[in-house]
């Protein structure tokens, strides 16, 4: 069980108390024999609308205590992550993140450091701009990656500015994304430039079963190494109001979870869950809870890749 567990009865801390690391995995920067690290990126100066995602990692960690890391694992996954892997919460990128240039450098350096020790990485945003630094680090290790991108927005706006609506334009320009095997799901805002990415927009997926959506993603990615970038605004504002740029007409949490579960077997080498802005969560921290749950599902997909399940 997790090293932070202190309750002698069931070897766990209660959900409403205790240390708030992600899924109660131990906080550690010692990556010796660590298979997967979870990293918080409390940055939101890349937002174009409402800010507040800098508080996302803290809110996600808090809600992750409710996700249900029971001794038999998280439903519908059939095992406890600790049965197969050593997972740690690495904490946050802690250099003062009020300067975009400094954040970019520090995040890339931190991600490189983690990945260079053969530790896989799941990152918690922060606004979506952080994905550019994360992709640079992952591509340095793995080569260009298939991007599986859940979002209301394509984030490929042609603009030399660096913000949370342009980072995938820059990532494509930098050759980080294997466009032929990449796909964007849930899009419901206009953008004339697809850059060759496949787009399953919100109306398209509304007419598909979750299994059909997963299959479409698998057909696109094939056996390529993939990176999952999950913007919480993929979900409808009814399920995720706590985000900077909500767009009505999105998916349910269950759709998101079922689609992710359907990606089991893909070579998911890393991922991020971004844009949770807890100040706009009106009650019950439902956005952060959805974010923690979906981040957990991505963690399991990374786990599946490492064990070759
Ligand atoms: Mn978005």
GROMACS .gro file of N, CA and C in nm, residues 3 15 21 52 55 57 110 116 125 230 234 239 252 265 276 287 305 307:
model
   54
    3UNK      N    1   0.307   0.448   0.078
    3UNK     CA    2   0.396   0.474   0.191
    3UNK      C    3   0.342   0.582   0.284
   15UNK      N    4  -1.060   0.958   0.362
   15UNK     CA    5  -1.073   1.046   0.245
   15UNK      C    6  -1.077   1.193   0.284
   21UNK      N    7  -0.138   1.430  -0.121
   21UNK     CA    8  -0.063   1.398  -0.242
   21UNK      C    9  -0.161   1.334  -0.340
   52UNK      N   10  -0.703   3.128  -1.314
   52UNK     CA   11  -0.734   3.053  -1.192
   52UNK      C   12  -0.686   2.909  -1.194
   55UNK      N   13  -0.442   2.716  -0.942
   55UNK     CA   14  -0.487   2.644  -0.822
   55UNK      C   15  -0.540   2.505  -0.855
   57UNK      N   16  -0.372   2.215  -0.960
   57UNK     CA   17  -0.305   2.097  -0.902
   57UNK      C   18  -0.345   2.072  -0.757
  110UNK      N   19   1.250   2.025  -1.554
  110UNK     CA   20   1.198   1.928  -1.457
  110UNK      C   21   1.148   1.801  -1.527
  116UNK      N   22   1.439   1.140  -1.793
  116UNK     CA   23   1.574   1.086  -1.815
  116UNK      C   24   1.606   0.974  -1.717
  125UNK      N   25  -0.235   2.038  -1.466
  125UNK     CA   26  -0.231   2.182  -1.487
  125UNK      C   27  -0.312   2.254  -1.382
  230UNK      N   28  -0.551   1.620  -2.192
  230UNK     CA   29  -0.695   1.623  -2.161
  230UNK      C   30  -0.729   1.756  -2.097
  234UNK      N   31  -1.325   1.966  -2.223
  234UNK     CA   32  -1.384   1.863  -2.308
  234UNK      C   33  -1.523   1.828  -2.254
  239UNK      N   34  -2.083   1.951  -1.610
  239UNK     CA   35  -2.001   1.856  -1.535
  239UNK      C   36  -1.869   1.919  -1.491
  252UNK      N   37  -2.010   1.404  -2.107
  252UNK     CA   38  -2.027   1.373  -1.966
  252UNK      C   39  -1.895   1.316  -1.912
  265UNK      N   40  -0.426  -0.053  -2.410
  265UNK     CA   41  -0.347  -0.124  -2.511
  265UNK      C   42  -0.269  -0.030  -2.602
  276UNK      N   43  -0.827   2.291  -1.492
  276UNK     CA   44  -0.917   2.294  -1.377
  276UNK      C   45  -0.891   2.425  -1.302
  287UNK      N   46  -1.560   1.989  -1.055
  287UNK     CA   47  -1.465   1.991  -1.167
  287UNK      C   48  -1.333   1.928  -1.127
  305UNK      N   49   0.079   0.072  -2.039
  305UNK     CA   50   0.186   0.077  -2.137
  305UNK      C   51   0.315   0.021  -2.079
  307UNK      N   52   0.350  -0.196  -1.834
  307UNK     CA   53   0.346  -0.340  -1.806
  307UNK      C   54   0.313  -0.422  -1.929
   0.00000   0.00000   0.00000
